Short mmCIF file of C-alpha atoms and ligand atoms in Angstrom, two decimals:
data_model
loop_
_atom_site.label_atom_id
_atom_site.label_comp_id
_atom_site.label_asym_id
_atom_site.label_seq_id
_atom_site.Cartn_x
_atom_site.Cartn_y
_atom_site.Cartn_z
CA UNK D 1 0.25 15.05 14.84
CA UNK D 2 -3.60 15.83 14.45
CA UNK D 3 -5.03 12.63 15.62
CA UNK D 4 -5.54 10.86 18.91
CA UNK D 5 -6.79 8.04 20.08
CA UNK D 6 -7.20 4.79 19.55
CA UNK D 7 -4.51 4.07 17.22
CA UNK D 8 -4.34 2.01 14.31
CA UNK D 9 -1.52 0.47 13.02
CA UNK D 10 -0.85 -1.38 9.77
CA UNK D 11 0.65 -4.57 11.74
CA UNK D 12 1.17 -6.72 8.62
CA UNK D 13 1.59 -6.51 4.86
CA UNK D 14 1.44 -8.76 1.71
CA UNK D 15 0.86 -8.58 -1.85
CA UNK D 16 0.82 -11.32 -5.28
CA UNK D 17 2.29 -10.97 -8.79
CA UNK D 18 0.97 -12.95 -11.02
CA UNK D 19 3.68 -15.07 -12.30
CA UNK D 20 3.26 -14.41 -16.44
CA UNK D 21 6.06 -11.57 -17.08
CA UNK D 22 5.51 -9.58 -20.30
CA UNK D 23 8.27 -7.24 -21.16
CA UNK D 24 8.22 -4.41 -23.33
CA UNK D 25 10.35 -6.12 -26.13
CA UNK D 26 6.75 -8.48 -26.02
CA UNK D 27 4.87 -5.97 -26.65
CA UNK D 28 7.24 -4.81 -29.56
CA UNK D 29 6.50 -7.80 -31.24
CA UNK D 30 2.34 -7.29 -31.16
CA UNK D 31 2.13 -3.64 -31.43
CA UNK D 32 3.43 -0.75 -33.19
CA UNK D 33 5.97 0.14 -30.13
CA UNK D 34 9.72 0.09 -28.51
CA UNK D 35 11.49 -1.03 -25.34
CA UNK D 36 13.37 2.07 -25.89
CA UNK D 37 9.95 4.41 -26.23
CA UNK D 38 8.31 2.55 -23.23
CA UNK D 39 11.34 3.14 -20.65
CA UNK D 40 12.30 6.28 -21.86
CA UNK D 41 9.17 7.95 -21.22
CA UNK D 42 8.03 5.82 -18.04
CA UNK D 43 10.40 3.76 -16.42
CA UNK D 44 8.20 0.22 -17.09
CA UNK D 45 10.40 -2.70 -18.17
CA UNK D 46 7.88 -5.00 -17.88
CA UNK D 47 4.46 -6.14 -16.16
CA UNK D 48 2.62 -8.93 -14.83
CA UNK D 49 -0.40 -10.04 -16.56
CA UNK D 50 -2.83 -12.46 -14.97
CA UNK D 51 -3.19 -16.51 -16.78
CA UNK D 52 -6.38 -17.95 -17.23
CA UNK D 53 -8.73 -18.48 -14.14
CA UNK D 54 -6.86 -15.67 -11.94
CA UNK D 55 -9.38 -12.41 -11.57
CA UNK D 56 -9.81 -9.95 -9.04
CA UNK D 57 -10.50 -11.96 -6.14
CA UNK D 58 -8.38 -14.70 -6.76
CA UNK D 59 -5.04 -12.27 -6.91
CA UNK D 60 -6.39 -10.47 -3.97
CA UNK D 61 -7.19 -13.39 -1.65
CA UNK D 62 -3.32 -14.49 -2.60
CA UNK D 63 -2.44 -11.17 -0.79
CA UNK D 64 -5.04 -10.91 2.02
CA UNK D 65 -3.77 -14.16 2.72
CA UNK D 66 0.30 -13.08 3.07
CA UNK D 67 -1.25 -9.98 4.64
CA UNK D 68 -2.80 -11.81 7.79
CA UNK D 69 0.16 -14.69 7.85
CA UNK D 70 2.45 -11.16 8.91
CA UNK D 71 0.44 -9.50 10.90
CA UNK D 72 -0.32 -12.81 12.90
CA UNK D 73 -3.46 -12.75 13.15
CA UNK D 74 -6.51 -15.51 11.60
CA UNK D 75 -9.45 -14.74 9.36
CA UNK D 76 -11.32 -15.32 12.25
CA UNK D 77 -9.75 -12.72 13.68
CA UNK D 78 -11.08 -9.70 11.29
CA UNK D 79 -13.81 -7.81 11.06
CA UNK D 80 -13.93 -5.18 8.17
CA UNK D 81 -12.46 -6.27 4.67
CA UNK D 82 -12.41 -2.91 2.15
CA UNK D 83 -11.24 -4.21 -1.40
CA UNK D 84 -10.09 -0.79 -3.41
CA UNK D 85 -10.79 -1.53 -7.39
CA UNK D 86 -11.65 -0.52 -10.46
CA UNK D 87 -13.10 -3.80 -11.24
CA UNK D 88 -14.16 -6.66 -9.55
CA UNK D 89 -14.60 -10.18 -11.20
CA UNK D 90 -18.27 -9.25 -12.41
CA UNK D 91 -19.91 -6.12 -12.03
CA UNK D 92 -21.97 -6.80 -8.89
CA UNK D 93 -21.55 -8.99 -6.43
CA UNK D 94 -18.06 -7.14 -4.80
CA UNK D 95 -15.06 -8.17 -5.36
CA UNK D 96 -15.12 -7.98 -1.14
CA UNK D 97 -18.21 -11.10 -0.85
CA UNK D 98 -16.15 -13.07 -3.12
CA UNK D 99 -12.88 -12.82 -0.92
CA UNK D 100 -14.93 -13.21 2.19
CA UNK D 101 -15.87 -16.46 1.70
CA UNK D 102 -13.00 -17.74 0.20
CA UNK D 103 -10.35 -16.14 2.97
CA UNK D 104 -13.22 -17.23 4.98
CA UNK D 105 -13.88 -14.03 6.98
CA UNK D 106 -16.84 -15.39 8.76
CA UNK D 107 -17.63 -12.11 10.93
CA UNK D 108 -17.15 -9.12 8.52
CA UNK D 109 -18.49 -5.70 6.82
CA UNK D 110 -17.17 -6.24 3.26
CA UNK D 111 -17.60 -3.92 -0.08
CA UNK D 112 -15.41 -2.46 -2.62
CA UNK D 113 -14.66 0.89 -2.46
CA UNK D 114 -14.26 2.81 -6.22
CA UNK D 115 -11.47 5.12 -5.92
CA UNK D 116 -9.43 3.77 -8.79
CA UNK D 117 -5.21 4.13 -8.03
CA UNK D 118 -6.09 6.21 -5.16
CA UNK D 119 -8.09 3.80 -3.77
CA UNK D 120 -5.78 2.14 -1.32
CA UNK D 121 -5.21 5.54 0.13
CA UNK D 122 -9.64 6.12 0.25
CA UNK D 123 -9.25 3.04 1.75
CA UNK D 124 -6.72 3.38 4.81
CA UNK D 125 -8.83 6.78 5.49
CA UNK D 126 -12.42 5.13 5.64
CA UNK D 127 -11.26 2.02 7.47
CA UNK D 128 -9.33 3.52 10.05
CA UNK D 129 -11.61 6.02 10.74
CA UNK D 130 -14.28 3.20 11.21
CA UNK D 131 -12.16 1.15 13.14
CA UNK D 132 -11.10 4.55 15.47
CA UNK D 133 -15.26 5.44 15.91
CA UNK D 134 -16.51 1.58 15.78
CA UNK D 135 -16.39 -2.12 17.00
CA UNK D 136 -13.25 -3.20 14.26
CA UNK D 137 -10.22 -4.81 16.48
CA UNK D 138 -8.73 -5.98 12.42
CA UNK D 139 -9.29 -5.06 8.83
CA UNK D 140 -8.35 -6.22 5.54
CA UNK D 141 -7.76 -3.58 3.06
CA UNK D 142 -6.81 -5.55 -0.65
CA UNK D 143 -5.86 -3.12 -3.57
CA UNK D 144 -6.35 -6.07 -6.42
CA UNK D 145 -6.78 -5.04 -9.84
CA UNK D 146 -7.01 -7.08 -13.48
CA UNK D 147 -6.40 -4.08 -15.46
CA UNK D 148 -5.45 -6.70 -18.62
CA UNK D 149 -9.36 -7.45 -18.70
CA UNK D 150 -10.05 -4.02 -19.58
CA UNK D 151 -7.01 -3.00 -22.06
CA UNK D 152 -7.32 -2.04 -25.38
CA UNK D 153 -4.42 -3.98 -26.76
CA UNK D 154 -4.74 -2.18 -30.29
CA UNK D 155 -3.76 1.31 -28.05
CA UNK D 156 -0.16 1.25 -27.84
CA UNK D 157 -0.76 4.75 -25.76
CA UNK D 158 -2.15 3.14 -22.78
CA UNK D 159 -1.83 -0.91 -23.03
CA UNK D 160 1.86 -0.53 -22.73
CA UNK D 161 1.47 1.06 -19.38
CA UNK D 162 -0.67 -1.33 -16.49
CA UNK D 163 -0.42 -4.21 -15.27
CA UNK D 164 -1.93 -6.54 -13.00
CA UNK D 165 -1.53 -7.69 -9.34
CA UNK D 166 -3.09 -7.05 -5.99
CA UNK D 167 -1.39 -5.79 -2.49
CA UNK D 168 -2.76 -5.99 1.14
CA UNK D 169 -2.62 -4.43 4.76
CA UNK D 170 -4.05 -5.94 7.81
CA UNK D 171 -5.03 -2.99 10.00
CA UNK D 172 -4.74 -3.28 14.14
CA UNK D 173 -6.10 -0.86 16.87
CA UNK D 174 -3.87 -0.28 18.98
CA UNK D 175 -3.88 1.75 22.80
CA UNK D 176 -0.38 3.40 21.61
CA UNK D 177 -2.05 6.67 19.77
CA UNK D 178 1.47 8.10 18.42
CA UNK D 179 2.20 5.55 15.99
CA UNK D 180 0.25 4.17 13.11
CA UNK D 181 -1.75 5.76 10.51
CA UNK D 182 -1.21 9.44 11.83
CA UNK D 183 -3.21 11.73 8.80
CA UNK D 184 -4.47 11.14 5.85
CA UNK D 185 -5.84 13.97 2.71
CA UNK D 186 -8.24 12.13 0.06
CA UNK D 187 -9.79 14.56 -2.73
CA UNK D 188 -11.56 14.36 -6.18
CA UNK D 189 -12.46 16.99 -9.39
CA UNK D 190 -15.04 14.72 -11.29
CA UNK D 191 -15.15 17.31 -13.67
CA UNK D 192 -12.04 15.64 -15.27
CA UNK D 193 -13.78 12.13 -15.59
CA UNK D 194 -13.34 11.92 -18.89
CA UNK D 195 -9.90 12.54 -18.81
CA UNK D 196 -9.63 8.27 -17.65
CA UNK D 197 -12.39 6.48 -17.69
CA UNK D 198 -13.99 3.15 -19.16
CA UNK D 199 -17.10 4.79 -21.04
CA UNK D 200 -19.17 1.20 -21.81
CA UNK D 201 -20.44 -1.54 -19.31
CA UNK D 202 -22.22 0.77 -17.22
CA UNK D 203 -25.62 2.28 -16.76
CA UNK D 204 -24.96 5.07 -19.15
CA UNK D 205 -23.77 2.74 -21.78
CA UNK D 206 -24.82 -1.27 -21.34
CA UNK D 207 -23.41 -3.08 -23.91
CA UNK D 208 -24.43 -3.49 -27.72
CA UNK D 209 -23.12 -4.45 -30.51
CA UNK D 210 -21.94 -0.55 -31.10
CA UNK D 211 -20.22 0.00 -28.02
CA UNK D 212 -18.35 -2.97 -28.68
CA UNK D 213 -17.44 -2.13 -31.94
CA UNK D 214 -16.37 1.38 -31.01
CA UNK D 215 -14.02 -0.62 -28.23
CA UNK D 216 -16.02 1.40 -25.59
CA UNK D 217 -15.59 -0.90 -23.39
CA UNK D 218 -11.64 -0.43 -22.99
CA UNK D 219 -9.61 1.95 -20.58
CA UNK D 220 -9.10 5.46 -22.53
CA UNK D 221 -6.97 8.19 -20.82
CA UNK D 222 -5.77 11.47 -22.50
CA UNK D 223 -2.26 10.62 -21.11
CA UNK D 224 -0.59 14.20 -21.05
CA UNK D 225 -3.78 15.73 -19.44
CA UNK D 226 -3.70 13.52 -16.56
CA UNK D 227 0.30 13.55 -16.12
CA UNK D 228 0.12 17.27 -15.58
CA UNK D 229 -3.03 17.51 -12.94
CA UNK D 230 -1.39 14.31 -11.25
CA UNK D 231 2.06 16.08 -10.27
CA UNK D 232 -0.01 19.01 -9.25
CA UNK D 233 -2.25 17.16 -6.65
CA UNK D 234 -0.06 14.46 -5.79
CA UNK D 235 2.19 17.67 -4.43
CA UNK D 236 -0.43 19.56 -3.05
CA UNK D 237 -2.02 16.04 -1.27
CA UNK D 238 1.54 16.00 0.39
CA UNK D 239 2.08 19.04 1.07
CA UNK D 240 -1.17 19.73 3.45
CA UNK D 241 -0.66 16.42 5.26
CA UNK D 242 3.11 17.63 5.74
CA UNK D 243 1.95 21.06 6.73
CA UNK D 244 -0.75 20.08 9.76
CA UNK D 245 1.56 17.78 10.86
CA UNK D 246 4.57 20.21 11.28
CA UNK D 247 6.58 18.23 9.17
CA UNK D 248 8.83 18.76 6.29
CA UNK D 249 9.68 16.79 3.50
CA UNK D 250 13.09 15.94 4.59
CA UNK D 251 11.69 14.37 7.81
CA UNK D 252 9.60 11.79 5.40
CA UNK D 253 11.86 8.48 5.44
CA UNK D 254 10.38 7.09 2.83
CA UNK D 255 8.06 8.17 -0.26
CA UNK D 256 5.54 5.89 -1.71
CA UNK D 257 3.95 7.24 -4.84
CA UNK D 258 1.36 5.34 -6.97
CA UNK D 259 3.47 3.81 -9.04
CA UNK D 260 2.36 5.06 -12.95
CA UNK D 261 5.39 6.75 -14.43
CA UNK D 262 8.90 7.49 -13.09
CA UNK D 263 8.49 10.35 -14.79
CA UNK D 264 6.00 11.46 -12.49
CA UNK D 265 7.44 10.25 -9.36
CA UNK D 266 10.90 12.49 -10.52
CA UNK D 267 8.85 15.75 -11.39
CA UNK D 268 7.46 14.96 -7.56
CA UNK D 269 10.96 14.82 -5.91
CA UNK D 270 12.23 17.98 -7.69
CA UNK D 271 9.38 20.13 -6.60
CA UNK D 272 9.48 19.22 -3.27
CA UNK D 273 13.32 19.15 -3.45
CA UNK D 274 13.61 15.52 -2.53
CA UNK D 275 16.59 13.26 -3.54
CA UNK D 276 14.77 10.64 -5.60
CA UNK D 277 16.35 7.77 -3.86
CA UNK D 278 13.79 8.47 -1.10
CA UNK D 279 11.26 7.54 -3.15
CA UNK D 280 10.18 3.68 -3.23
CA UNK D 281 9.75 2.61 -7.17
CA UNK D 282 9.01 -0.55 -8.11
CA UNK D 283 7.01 0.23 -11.68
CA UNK D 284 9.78 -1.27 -13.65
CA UNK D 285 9.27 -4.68 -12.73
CA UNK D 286 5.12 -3.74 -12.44
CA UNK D 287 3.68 -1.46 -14.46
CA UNK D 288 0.99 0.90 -12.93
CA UNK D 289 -1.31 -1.53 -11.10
CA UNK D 290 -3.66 1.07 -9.97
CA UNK D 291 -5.04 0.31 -6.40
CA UNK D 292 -2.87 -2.72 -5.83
CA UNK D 293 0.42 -0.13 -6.69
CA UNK D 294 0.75 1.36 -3.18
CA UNK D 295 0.66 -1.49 -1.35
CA UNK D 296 2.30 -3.97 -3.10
CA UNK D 297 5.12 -1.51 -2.83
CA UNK D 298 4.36 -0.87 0.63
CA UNK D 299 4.75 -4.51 1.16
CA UNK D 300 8.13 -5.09 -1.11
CA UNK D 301 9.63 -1.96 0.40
CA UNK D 302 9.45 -3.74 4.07
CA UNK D 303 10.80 -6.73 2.52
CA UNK D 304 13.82 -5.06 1.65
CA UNK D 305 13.79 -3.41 5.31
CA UNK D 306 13.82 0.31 3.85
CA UNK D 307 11.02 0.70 6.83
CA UNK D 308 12.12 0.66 10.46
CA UNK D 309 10.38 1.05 13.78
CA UNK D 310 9.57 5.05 14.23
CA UNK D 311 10.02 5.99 10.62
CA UNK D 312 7.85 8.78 8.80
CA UNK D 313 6.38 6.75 5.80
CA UNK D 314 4.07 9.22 3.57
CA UNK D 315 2.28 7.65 0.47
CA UNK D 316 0.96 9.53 -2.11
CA UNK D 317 -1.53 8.59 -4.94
CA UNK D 318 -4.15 9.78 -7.81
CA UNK D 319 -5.86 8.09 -10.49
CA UNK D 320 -9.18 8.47 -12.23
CA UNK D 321 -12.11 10.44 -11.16
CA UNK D 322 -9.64 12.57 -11.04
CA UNK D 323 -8.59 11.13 -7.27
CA UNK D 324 -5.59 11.86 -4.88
CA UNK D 325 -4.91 11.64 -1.83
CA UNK D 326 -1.84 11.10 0.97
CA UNK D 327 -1.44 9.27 4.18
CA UNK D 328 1.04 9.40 6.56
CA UNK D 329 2.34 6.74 8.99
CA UNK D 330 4.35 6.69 11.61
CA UNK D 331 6.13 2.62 11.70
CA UNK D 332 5.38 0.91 14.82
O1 UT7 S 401 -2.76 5.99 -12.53
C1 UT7 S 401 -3.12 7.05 -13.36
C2 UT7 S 401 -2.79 6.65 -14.74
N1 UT7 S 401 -2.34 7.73 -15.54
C3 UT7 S 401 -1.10 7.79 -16.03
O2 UT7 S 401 -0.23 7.07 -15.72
C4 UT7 S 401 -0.93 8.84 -17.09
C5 UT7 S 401 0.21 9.74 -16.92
N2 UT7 S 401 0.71 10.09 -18.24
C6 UT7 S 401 1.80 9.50 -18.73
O3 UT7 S 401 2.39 8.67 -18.09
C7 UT7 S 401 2.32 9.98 -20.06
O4 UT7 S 401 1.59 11.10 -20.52
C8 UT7 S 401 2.31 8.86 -21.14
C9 UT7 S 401 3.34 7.82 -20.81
C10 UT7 S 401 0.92 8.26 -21.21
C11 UT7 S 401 2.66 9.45 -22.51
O5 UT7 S 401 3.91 10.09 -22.47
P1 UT7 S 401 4.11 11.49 -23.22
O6 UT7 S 401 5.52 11.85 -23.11
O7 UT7 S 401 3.10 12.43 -22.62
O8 UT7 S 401 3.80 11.10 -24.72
P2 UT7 S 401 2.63 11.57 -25.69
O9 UT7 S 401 1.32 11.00 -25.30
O10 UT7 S 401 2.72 13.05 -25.84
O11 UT7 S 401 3.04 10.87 -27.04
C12 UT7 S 401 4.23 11.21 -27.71
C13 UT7 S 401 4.36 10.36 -28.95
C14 UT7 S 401 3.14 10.37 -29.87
O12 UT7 S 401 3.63 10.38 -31.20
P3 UT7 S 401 3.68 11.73 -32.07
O13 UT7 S 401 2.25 12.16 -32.15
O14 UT7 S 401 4.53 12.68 -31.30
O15 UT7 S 401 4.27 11.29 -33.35
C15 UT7 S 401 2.48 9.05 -29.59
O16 UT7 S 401 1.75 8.58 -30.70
O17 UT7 S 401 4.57 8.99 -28.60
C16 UT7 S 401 3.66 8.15 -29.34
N3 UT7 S 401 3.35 6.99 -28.53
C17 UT7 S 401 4.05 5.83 -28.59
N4 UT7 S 401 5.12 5.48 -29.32
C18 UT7 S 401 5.60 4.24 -29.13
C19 UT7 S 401 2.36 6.85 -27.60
N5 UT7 S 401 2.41 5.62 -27.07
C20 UT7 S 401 3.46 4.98 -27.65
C21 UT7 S 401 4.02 3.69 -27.51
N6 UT7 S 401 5.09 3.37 -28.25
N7 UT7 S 401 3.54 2.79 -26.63
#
C-alpha cells in the first residue's frame, strides 16, 4: 500500500432516491422506444426522476443527512463538505453553500467540484488528501445530481439512460494508517469534450432564443464513442491502482463501477477476467446517476452487507470531460 499516515476512513454512508419511479415501458408510451431495446442494450429497468421542488441540494442534503446519522457524528462535527456535480440548483452559488446552511454545517470549506460521473472518485482524492495534509477531523462528500433538468426528452438515445438521485460519505481521520482510503488514480483527455457535454448555458454560449431552439441547452453524448474510451480507461484506472498496490484483481472483494450500462460493467469483468457477480450493479433500478452512481451504490451495497471489516473495495468511474478515475479502500 503506497500511503501512510494519517488515515482516513469512510466511517458512514447514505444516499436518497427520489420516490417518482419511471420505467422503461413509461417511456415507451412518450417516445419512439422499447423496454426490450432499453434492457437489452443497458441493463436500466427503470429510474428515479425528481417531483416538483426537489433539486440538487435538496436530494443531496437527504443523503448528507443519512450519511452523518451512520457515521455518528453531528453537522457540527464537520469541517469540509465537497458536493461532486454536473449541476447545481442555479449556476452559481454551489450546490455546497446551499447544503451548508441547510445541513447546517456551521464550520466548513464548501464548493462543488466538476468532475461529472467521476466526480465522487475526484472527490474522495481531493478531500482526503486535504484532510491527510490539513486541519479536517470530518468531511461530507455528496454526489447529487438532477440529470432530468437537463434531458432532452425528444432524444430517445440518451433520455432513456439517467436518472436522478444523490449518494453520500462522511470521511474520518483516523491514527490506524492501513485501513481506509488506501490509493486513488483520477485522469482526464479534454480533447474528447465534445464527445458529452451540455454546449448552452455557459460562457461560450449564454442563452438566446437560438440556443434554445437548437435544444443546446440539453445533454448530447455520441453514445458509442464514449462506451469504447470508457472500458478502456475504466481498465487502465484499475489496473495502475491494482499494480502499485501489489494487488490483483482477484484480491478486490468487491467492484464498484459507475453505474451507466451493464454492458460496460460486463466488457470490464471479462478483460480483467473477473466473475461479474463481483461487481456491485444497481443501474436497473437507477439509471446512470452520474456523480451520485458510486456512492449510492456504495451505500446500498453495505446495506446488503456485501462489505465486511478488512475487505478490498475498488471503485471505478468515468464520465464527461472525458474523466476516470479509481480508488481503492481497504473496510475498516
Ligand atoms: O456516464 C457516462 C455516460 N455515458 C454512457 O453511458 C454512454 C455509454 N454508451 C452506451 O451506453 C451505449 O453506446 C448506448 C446505450 C448509448 C447506445 O447503445 P449502442 O448499442 O451503442 O446503440 P447505438 O447508439 O449504436 O444505436 C443503435 C440503434 C440505432 O438505430 P439504427 O441507426 O441502427 O437503426 C439507434 O437509433 O438503436 C437506436 N436507438 C434506440 N432505439 C430504441 C438509440 N436509442 C434508442 C432507444 N430506443 N432509446
Amino acid at each position: 500500500m503506497t500511503r501512510s499516515a494519517p488515515g482516513v476512513i469512510i466511517s458512514g454512508t447514505g444516499s436518497y432516491a427520489p420516490p417518482r419511479i419511471v420505467s422503461n415501458h413509461d417511456l415507451s408510451t412518450q417516445m419512439n422506444t422499447s423496454d426490450e431495446w432499453i434492457s437489452s442494450r443497458t441493463g436500466i429497468r427503470e429510474r428515479r426522476i425528481a417531483g416538483d421542488g426537489e433539486a440538487t441540494a435538496s436530494m443531496g442534503c437527504e443523503a448528507g443527512r443519512l450519511a452523518m446519522q451512520d457515521a455518528g457524528v453531528k453537522p457540527s462535527d464537520i469541517d469540509l463538505l465537497v458536493v461532486p456535480t454536473l449541476i447545481s440548483d442555479m449556476l452559481f452559488p454551489s450546490a455546497a453553500s446551499l447544503i451548508q446552511t441547510r445541513l447546517n454545517l456551521r464550520n466548513v470549506t464548501s464548493f462543488d467540484l466538476s468532475a461529472a460521473c467521476s466526480g465522487f472518485i475526484y472527490g474522495l482524492e481531493v478531500v482526503s488528501n486535504m484532510m491527510r495534509s490539513g486541519n479536517y477531523k470530518h468531511a461530507l462528500v455528496i454526489g447529487s445530481e438532477k440529470l432530468s433538468s437537463i434531458l432532452d426528452w425528444d432524444d430517445r438515445s440518451t433520455s432513456v439512460l439517467f436518472g436522478d438521485g444523490a449518494g453520500a460519505a462522511v470521511l474520518s481521520k483516523v491514527d490506524d494508517t492501513g485501513c481506509g482510503i488506501i490509493d486513488s488514480y483520477t485522469g482526464n483527455d479534454g480533447s474528447k469534450a465534445k464527445l458529452l457535454c451540455m454546449p448552452g448555458g455557459g460562457t461560450a454560449m449564454p442563452a438566446t432564443k437560438e440556443s434554445l431552439e437548437n435544444r443546446d441547452h440539453f445533454l448530447k453524448m455520441n453514445g458509442p464513442e464514449v462506451f469504447k474510451i470508457a472500458v478502456r480507461w475504466m481498465e487502465q484506472s484499475a489496473k495502475i491502482v491494482l499494480k502499485r498496490n501489489n494487488l490483483k484483481p482477484e484480491d478486490i472483494d468487491l467492484f464498484i463501477p459507475h453505474q451507466a450500462n451493464l454492458r460496460i460493467i460486463e466488457t470490464l469483468a471479462r478483460i480483467i477476467k473477473i466473475p461479474k457477480e463481483k461487481f456491485f450493479v444497481n443501474l436497473d433500478r437507477y439509471g446512470n446517476t452520474s456523480a451520485a452512481s458510486i456512492p449510492i451504490a456504495l451505500d446500498e451495497a453495505r446495506q446488503k452487507e456485501l462489505i465486511q471489516t478488512g475487505d478490498n473495495v475498488l471503485m471505478i468511474a468515468f464520465g464527461a470531460g472525458l474523466t476516470w478515475g479509481s480508488t481503492l479502500i481497504k473496510w475498516q
